[in-house]
Coordinates of C-alpha atoms in Angstrom, one line a residue:
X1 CA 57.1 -14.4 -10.0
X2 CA 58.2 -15.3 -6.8
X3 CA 55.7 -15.1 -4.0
X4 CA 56.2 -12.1 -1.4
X5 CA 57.8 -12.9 2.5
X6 CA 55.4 -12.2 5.1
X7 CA 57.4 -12.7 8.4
X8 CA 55.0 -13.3 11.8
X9 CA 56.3 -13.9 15.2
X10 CA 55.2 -14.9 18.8
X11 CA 57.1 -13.8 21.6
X12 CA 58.7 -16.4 22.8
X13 CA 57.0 -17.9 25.8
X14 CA 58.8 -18.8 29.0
X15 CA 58.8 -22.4 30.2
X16 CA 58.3 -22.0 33.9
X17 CA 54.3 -23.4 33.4
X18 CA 51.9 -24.6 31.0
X19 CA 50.6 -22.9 28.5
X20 CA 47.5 -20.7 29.8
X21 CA 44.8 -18.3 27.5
X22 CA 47.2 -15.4 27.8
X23 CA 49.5 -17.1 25.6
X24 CA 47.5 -19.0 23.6
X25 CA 45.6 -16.2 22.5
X26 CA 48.8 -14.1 20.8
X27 CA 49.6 -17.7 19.4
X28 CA 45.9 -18.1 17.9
X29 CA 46.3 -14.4 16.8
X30 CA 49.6 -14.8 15.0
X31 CA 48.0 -17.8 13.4
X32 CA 45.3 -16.7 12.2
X33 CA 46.8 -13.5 10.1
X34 CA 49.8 -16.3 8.7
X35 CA 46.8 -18.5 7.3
X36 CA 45.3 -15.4 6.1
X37 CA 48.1 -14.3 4.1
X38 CA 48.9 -18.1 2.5
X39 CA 45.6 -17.7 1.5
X40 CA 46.2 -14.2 -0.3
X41 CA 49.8 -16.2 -1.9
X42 CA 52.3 -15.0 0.4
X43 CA 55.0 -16.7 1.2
X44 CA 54.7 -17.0 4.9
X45 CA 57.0 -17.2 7.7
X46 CA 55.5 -18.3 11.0
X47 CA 58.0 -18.6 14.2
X48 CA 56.9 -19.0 17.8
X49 CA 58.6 -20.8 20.3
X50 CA 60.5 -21.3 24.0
X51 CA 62.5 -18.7 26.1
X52 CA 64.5 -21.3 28.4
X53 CA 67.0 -19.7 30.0
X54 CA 67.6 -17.5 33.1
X55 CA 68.3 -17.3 36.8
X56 CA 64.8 -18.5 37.5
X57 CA 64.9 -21.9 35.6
X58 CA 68.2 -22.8 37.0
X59 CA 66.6 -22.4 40.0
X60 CA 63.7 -24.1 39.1
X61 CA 65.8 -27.1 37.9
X62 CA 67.7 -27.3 41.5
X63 CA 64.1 -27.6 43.3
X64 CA 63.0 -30.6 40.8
X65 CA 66.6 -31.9 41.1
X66 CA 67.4 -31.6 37.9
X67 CA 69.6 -30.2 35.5
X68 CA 68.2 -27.1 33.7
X69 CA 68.1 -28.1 30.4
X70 CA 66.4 -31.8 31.5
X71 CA 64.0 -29.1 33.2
X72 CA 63.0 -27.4 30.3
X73 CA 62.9 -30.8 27.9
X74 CA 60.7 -31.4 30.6
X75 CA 58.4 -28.3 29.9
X76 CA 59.0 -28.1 26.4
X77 CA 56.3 -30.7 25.1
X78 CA 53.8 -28.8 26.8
X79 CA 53.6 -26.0 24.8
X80 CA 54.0 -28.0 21.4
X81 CA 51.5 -30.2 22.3
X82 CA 48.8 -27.4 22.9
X83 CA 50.0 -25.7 19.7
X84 CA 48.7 -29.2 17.8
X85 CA 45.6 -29.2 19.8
X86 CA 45.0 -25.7 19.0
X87 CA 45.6 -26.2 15.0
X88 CA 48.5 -23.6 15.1
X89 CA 50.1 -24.1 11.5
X90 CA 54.2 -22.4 12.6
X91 CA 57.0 -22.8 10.3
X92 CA 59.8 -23.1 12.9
X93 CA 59.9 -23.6 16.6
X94 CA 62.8 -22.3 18.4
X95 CA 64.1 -22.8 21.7
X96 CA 66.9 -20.7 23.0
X97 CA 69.0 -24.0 23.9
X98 CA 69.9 -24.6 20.5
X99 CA 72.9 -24.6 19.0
X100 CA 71.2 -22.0 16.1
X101 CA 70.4 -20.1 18.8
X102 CA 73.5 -20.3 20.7
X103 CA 75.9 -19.1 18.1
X104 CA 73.5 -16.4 16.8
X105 CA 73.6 -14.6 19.9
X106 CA 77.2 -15.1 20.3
X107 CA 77.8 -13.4 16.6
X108 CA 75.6 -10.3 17.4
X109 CA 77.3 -9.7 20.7
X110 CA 80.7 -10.2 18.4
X111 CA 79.6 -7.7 15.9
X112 CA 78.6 -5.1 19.0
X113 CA 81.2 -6.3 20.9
X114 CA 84.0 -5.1 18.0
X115 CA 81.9 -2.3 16.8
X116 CA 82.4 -0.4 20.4
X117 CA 78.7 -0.4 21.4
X118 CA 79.5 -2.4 24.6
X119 CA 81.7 -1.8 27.7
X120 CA 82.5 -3.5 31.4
X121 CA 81.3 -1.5 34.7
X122 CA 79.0 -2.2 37.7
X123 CA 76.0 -2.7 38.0
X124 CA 73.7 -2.4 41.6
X125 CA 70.2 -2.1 41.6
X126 CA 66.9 -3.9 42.0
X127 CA 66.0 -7.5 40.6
X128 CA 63.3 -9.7 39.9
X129 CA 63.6 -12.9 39.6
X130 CA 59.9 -14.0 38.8
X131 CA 60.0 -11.6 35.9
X132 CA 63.8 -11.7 35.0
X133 CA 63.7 -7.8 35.4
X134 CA 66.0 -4.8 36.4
X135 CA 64.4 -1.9 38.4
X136 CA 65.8 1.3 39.7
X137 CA 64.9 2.6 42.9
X138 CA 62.8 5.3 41.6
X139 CA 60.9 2.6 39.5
X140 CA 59.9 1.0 42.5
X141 CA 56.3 2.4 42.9
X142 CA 56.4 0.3 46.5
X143 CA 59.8 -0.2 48.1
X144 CA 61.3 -4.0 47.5
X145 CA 58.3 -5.0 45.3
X146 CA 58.2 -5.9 41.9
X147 CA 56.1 -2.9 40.2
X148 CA 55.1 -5.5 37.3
X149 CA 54.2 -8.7 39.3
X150 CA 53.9 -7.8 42.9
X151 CA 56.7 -9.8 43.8
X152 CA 59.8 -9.2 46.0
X153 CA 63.0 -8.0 44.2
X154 CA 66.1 -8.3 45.4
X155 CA 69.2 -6.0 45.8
X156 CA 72.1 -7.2 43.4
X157 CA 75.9 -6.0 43.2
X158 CA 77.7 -7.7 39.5
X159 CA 80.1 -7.0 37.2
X160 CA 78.1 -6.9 34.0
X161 CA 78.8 -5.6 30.1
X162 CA 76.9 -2.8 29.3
X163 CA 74.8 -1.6 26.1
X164 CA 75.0 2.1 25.0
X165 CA 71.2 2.3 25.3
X166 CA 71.5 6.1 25.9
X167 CA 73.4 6.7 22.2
X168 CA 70.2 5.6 20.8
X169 CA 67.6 8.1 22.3
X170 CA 67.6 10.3 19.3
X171 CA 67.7 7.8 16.4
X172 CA 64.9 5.9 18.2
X173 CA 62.6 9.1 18.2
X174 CA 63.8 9.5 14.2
X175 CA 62.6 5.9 13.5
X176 CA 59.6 6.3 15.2
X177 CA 58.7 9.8 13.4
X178 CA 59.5 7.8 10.1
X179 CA 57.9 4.4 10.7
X180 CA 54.6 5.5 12.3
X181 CA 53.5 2.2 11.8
X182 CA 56.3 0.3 13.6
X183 CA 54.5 0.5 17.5
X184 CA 50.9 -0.6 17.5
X185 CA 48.3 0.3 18.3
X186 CA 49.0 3.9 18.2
X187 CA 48.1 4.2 21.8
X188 CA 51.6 1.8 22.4
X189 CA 52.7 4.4 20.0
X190 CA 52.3 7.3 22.3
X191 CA 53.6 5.3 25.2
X192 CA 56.8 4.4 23.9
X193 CA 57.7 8.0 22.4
X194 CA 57.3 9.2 25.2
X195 CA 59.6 6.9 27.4
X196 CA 62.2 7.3 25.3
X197 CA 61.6 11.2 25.4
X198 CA 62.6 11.2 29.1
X199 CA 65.7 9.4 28.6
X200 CA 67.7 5.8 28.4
X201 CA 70.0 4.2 30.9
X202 CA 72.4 2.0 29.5
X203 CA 71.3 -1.7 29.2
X204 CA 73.1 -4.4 31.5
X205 CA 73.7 -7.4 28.8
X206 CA 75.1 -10.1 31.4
X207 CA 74.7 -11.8 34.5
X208 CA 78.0 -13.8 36.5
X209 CA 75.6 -14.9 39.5
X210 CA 74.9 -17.7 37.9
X211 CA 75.7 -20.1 34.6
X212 CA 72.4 -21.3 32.8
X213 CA 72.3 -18.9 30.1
X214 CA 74.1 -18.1 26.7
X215 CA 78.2 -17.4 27.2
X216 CA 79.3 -14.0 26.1
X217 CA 82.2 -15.1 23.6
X218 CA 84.6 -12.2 25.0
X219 CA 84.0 -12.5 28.6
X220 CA 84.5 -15.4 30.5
X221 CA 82.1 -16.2 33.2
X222 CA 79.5 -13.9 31.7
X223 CA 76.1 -15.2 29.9
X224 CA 73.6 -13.3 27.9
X225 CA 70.8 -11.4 30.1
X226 CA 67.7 -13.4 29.4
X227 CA 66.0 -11.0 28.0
X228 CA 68.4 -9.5 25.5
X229 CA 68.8 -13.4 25.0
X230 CA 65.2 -14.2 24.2
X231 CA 64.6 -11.1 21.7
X232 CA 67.8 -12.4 19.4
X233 CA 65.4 -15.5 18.8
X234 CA 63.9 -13.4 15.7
X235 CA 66.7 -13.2 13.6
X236 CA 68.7 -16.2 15.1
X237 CA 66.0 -18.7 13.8
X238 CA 66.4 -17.2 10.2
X239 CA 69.6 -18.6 10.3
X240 CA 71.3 -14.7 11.9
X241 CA 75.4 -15.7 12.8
X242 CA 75.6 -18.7 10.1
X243 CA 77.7 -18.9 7.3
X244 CA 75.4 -21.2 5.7
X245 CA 74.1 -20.1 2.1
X246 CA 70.7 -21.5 2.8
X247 CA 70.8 -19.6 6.6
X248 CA 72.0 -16.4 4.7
X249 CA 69.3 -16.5 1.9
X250 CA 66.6 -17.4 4.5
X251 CA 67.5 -14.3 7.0
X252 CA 67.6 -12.0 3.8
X253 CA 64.4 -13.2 2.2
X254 CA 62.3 -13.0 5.9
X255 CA 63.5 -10.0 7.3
X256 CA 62.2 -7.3 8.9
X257 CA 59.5 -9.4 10.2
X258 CA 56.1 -7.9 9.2
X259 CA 55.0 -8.4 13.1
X260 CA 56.8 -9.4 16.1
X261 CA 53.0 -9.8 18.0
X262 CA 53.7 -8.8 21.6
X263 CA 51.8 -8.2 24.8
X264 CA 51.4 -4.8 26.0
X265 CA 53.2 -5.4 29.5
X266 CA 56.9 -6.2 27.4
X267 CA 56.3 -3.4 24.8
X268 CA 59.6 -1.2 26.0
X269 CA 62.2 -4.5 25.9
X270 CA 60.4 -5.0 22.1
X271 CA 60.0 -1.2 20.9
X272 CA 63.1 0.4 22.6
X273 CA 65.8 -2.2 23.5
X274 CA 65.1 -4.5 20.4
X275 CA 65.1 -1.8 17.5
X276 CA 68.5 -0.5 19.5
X277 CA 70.3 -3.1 19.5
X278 CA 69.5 -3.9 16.0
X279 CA 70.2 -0.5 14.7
X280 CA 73.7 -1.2 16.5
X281 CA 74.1 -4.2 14.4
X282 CA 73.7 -2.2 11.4
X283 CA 70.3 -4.7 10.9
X284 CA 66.5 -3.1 9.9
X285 CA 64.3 -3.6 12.8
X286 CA 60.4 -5.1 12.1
X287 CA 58.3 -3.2 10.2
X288 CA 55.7 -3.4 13.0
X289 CA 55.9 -4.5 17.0
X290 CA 52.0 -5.0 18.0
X291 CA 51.3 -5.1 21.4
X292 CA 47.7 -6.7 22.4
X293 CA 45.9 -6.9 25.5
X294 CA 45.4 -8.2 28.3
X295 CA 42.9 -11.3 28.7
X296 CA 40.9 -9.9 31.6
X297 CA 38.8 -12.3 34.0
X298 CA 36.3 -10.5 36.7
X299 CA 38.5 -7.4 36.1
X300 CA 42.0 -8.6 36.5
X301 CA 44.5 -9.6 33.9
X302 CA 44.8 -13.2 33.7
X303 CA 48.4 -14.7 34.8
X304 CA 50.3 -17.0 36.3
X305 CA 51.4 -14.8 38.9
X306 CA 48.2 -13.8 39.6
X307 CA 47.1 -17.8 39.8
X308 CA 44.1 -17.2 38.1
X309 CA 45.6 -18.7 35.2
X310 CA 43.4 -21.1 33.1
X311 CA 44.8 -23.7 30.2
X312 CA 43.2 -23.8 26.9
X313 CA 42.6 -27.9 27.4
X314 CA 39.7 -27.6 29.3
X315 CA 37.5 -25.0 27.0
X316 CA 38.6 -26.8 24.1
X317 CA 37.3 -29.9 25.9
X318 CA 33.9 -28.5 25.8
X319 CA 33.7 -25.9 22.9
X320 CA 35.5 -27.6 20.5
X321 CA 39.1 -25.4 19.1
X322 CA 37.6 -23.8 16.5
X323 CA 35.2 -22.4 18.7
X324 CA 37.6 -21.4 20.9
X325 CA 39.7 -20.0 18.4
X326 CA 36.4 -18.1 17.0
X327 CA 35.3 -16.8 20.9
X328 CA 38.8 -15.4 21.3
X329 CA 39.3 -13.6 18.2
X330 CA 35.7 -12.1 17.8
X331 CA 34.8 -11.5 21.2
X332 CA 38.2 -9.7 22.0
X333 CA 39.4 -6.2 20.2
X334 CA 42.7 -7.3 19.4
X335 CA 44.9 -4.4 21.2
X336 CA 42.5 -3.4 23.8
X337 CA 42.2 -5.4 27.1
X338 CA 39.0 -7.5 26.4
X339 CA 37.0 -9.2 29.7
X340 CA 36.3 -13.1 28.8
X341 CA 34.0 -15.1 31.0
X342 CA 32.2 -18.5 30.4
X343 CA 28.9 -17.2 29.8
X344 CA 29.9 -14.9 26.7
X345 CA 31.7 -18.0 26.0
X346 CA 28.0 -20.1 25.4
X347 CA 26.3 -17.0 24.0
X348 CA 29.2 -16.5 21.0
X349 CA 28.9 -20.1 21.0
X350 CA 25.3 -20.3 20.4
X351 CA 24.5 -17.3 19.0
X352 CA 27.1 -16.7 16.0
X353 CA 28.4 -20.8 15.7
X354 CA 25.4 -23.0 16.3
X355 CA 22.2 -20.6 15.4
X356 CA 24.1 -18.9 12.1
X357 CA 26.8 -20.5 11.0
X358 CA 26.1 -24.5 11.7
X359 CA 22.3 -24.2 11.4
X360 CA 23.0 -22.2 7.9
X361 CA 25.0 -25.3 6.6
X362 CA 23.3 -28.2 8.2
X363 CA 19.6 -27.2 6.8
X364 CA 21.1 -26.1 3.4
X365 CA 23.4 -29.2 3.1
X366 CA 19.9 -31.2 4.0
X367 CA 17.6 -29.6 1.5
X368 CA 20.6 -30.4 -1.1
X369 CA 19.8 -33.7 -0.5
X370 CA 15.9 -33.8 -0.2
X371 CA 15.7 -32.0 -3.4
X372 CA 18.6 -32.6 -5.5
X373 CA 20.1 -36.2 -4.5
X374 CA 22.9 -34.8 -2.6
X375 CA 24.3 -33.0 -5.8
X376 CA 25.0 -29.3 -6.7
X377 CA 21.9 -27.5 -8.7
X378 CA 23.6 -25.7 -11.9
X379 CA 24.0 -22.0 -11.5
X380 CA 21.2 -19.7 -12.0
X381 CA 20.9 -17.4 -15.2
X382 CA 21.7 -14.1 -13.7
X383 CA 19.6 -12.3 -16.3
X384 CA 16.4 -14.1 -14.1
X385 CA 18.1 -13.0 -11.0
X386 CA 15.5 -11.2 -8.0
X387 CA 16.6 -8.5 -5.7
X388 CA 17.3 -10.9 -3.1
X389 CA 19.5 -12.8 -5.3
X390 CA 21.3 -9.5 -6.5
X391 CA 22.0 -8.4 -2.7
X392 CA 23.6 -11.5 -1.6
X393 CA 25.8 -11.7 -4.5
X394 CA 26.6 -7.7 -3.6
X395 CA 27.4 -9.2 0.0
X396 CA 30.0 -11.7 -1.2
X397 CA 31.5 -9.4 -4.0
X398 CA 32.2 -6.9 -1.2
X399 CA 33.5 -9.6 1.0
X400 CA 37.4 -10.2 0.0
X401 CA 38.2 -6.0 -0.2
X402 CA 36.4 -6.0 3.5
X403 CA 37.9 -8.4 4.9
X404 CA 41.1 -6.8 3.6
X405 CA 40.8 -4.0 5.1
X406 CA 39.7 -5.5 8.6
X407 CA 43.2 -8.0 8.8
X408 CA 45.6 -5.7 7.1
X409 CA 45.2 -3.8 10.6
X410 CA 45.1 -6.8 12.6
X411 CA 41.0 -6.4 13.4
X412 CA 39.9 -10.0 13.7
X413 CA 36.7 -9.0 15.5
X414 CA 35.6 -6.7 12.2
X415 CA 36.9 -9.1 9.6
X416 CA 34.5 -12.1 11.0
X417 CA 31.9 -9.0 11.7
X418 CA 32.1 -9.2 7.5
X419 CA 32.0 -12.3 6.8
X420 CA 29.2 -12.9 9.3
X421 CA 27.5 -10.2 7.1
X422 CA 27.4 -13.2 4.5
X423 CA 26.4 -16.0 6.7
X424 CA 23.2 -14.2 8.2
X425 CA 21.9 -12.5 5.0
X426 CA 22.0 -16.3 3.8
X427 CA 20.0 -18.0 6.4
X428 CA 17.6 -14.8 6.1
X429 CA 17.6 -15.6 2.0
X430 CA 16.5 -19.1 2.8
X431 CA 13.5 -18.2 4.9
X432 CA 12.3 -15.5 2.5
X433 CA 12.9 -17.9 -0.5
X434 CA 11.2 -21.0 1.6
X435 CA 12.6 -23.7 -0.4
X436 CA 10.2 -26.3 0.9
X437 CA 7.6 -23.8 -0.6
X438 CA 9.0 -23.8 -3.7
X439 CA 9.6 -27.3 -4.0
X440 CA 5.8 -28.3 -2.6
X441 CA 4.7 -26.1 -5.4
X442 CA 7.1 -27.8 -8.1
X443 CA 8.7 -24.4 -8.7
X444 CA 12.3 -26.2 -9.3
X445 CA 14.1 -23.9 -11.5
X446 CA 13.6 -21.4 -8.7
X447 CA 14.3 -24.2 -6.3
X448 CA 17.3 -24.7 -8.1
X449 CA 18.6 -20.7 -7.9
X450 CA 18.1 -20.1 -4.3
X451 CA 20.5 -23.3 -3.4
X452 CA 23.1 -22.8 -6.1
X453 CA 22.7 -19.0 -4.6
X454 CA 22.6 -19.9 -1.3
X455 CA 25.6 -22.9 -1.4
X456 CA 28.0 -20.4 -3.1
X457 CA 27.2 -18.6 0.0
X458 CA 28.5 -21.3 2.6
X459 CA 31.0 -21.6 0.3
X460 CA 32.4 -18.0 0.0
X461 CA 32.0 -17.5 3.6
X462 CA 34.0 -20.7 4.7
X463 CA 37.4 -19.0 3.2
X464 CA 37.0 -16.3 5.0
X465 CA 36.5 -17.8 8.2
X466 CA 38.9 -20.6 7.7
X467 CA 42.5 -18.4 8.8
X468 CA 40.3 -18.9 12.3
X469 CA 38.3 -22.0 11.9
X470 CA 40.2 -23.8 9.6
X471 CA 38.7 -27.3 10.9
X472 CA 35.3 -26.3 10.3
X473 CA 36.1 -24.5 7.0
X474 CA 37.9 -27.4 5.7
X475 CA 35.4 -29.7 6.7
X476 CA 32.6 -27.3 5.0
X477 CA 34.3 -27.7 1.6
X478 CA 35.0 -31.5 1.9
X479 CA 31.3 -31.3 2.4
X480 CA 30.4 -29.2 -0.6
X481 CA 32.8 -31.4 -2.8
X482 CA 35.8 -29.2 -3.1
X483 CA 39.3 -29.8 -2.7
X484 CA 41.7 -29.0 0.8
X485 CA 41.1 -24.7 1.6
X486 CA 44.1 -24.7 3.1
X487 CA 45.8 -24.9 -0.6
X488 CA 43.8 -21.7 -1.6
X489 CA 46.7 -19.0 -2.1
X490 CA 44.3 -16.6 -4.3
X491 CA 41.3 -15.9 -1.8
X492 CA 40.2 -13.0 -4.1
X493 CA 40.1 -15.6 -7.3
X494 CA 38.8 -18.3 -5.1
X495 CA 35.8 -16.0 -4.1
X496 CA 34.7 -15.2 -7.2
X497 CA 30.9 -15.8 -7.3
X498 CA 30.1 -18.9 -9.0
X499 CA 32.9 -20.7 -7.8
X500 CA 30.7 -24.0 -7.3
X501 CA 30.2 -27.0 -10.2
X502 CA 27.0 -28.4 -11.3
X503 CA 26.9 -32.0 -9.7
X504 CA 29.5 -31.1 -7.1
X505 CA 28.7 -33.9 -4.5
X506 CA 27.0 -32.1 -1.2
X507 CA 26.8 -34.4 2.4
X508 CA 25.2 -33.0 5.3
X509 CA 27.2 -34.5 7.4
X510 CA 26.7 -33.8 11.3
X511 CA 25.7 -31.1 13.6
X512 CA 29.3 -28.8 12.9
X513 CA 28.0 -27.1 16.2
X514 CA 25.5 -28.6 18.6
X515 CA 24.4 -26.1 20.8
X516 CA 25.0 -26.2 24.3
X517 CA 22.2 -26.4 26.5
X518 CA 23.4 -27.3 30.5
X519 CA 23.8 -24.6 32.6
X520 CA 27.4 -22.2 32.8

């Protein structure tokens, strides 16, 4: 039996500046939940990628002297290269200056275009560049400002080709009643329904100011709003608009996506626009749009246009990525704004990474080989078991369905809540057992029992932290003997208690999380 799709997505991030936290931490999200579901034996399908077109990088590119698209090769390796340094494991990368891309958007606009869901007329209203948006006068909560970014917007006369956004008010608010699941959190939900409720403008598709952009196929001198451009990205890198069998069988098998992941600020171009235009195209939209957060520093979201922007480089450089990955993801309720500072930072650090997890692996990995030569005790007869024994092996039995539960609905913070559950009943069963008790007092066939017991453990609870800290997972089975995690695709098999061999060769191996001691 083939294995089932399970279709992710990042927005697509715009190339105007490095990568910062905000967008590293949907990335590190989306990632997360793909490892998670290889691990379950899906057959996973993780895009993210580059949104590279627009009045604002042509403009961009004329400052630098350059041409746009030697701008955004420019930018490009940027975000790839923090992706690698952050261990993000994506299928496909797509950039919207592909020729995929390209001809995608040209065949949906086609299809529209012929279908009589798009017309010529004039468009005047308010425009901002920074954020690539269209604002009406009453949007305006301060007259010439940019109600999103603060920025100045600009009065703009064009004549643009126009989507019949309005013709979709009611079969929106149908969708919605039917796929309750397909804005969330429900919050988003609520928010949505009840923009749509009040009414929808038709949507300006095109832009004749300038050139850097995708060419409408039936207009000449028009390109593809950047916006309406970027959102095609989802289908267009399944191969949407090729005639390609492989292209065909790969857009069929992927879609809907399972979750275009989102931040809350773009919610209406994802959960109004998006499904609109693909209910126009006679295509399913995603079973789910989730919009997180925002990453919140000293009480203000954190952006570029606010400059208090920071890059993931520099608390990798000193945390280590797994940690960082871990501080972001536990730390933060995925959906809700979450406030991040440096010193929560150290305490997660400490607390959960260095005190539990590392020191429950580095004295257990050491007393392996003090006692047993660096080799796997055999497992315990259950029939000898104590309560002790019994409860942790309750612990990890409960574990997978938990854990489940926690990441079917996107809650990172409660699924590594479960499976540190696991990791401090085990350091608590070591110091109630007392191993160097037992093995003062030549007691080894208990000696024996609390390790096996207490290895199966570390081992259990590295799978289920591994879609987060895959590093540290994978190098806490390398050092229990196993093979690669990452080629796990049963978890619930996997976790089964006993897992471990007799003999299995067990290094201690380094500090997996010194603590950190200087001053924030």
């Amino acid at each position: 039996m083939s294995k089932a799709p399970f279709y992710v997505t990042t927005p697509i991030y715009y190339v105007n500046a490095e990568p910062h936290l905000g967008t590293a931490y949907t990335t590190v999200a989306a990632d997360a939940i793909a490892r998670y579901r290889r691990m379950t034996g899906h057959d996973v399908r993780f895009l993210t990628g580059l949104d590279e077109h627009g009045q604002k990088i042509a403009q961009a590119a004329e400052e630098h002297g350059v041409s746009p698209q030697e701008w955004v090769d420019s930018i490009a390796p940027k975000f790839t290269e923090a992706w690698r340094m952050l261990d993000i494991s994506y299928d496909d990368f797509i950039r919207t200056t592909e020729e995929r891309h390209k001809r995608g958007v040209q065949a949906f606009w086609q299809k529209l275009h012929d279908d009589g869901y798009l017309y010529q007329g004039h468009y005047e209203g308010w425009y901002c560049v920074p954020d690539e948006t269209y604002w009406t006068a009453d949007q305006l909560e301060e007259p010439g400002i940019c109600p999103q970014c603060g920025r100045e917007v600009k009065f703009i006369r064009e004549d643009n080709w126009f989507f019949k956004l309005s013709e979709f008010q009611q079969p929106l608010l149908d969708f919605y009643a039917a796929n309750p699941a397909f804005v969330q959190p429900e919050t988003r939900r609520n928010e949505v329904v009840s923009f749509v409720q009040g009414g929808l403008r038709d949507l300006s598709i095109s832009r004749t100011t300038f050139s850097w952009g995708v060419p409408i196929p039936f207009a000449e001198g028009h390109v593809t709003y950047v916006w309406i451009d970027a959102l095609l990205n989802y289908i267009t890198a399944l191969g949407y608009g090729s005639d390609d069998p492989a292209d065909i069988e790969r857009f069929e098998r992927y879609w809907p996506a399972d979750y275009n992941f989102v931040g809350k600020d773009i919610i209406r171009f994802h959960c109004v626009i998006w499904p609109a235009m693909l209910m126009a195209a006679g295509i399913e939209p995603p079973k789910s749009v989730f919009a997180h957060g925002f990453l919140l520093t000293k009480g203000e979201k954190m952006s570029k246009s606010k400059g208090n922007a920071q890059t993931p480089a520099s608390l990798v450089e000193r945390f280590g990525v797994d940690a960082y990955r871990y501080y972001f993801l536990r730390d933060v309720s995925f959906g809700h704004d979450g406030s991040i500072s440096m010193e929560s930072m150290v305490q997660r650090y400490n607390g959960d990474l260095a005190n539990d997890w590392g020191n429950l692996c580095s004295r257990l990995f050491n007393m392996t080989e003090k006692y047993f030569d660096g080799f796997a005790p055999a497992a315990p007869d259950l029939s000898r078991e104590t309560d002790e024994d019994a409860t942790m092996r309750a612990i990890a039995g409960k574990l997978p369905e938990t854990y489940e539960d926690h990441m079917s609905r996107l809650d990172y913070s409660a699924a590594l809540e479960s499976a540190w559950e696991l990791i401090k009943y085990a350091n608590r069963y070591i110091e109630n057992s007392a191993p160097w008790t037992l093995a003062k007092e030549g007691d080894t066939e208990r000696l024996a029992a609390v390790l096996y017991n207490a290895l199966e453990a570390v081992r259990i609870s590295a799978l289920f932290t591994a879609p987060v800290m895959p590093a540290t997972s994978a190098e806490v089975w390398r050092r229990l003997g196993l093979g690669d995690i990452t080629a796990v695709d049963d978890i619930l098999q996997a976790a089964e208690w006993g897992g471990l061999s007799e003999g299995s060769p067990v290094t201690k191996g380094e500090s997996l999380f010194p603590r950190i001691y200087d001053e924030v």
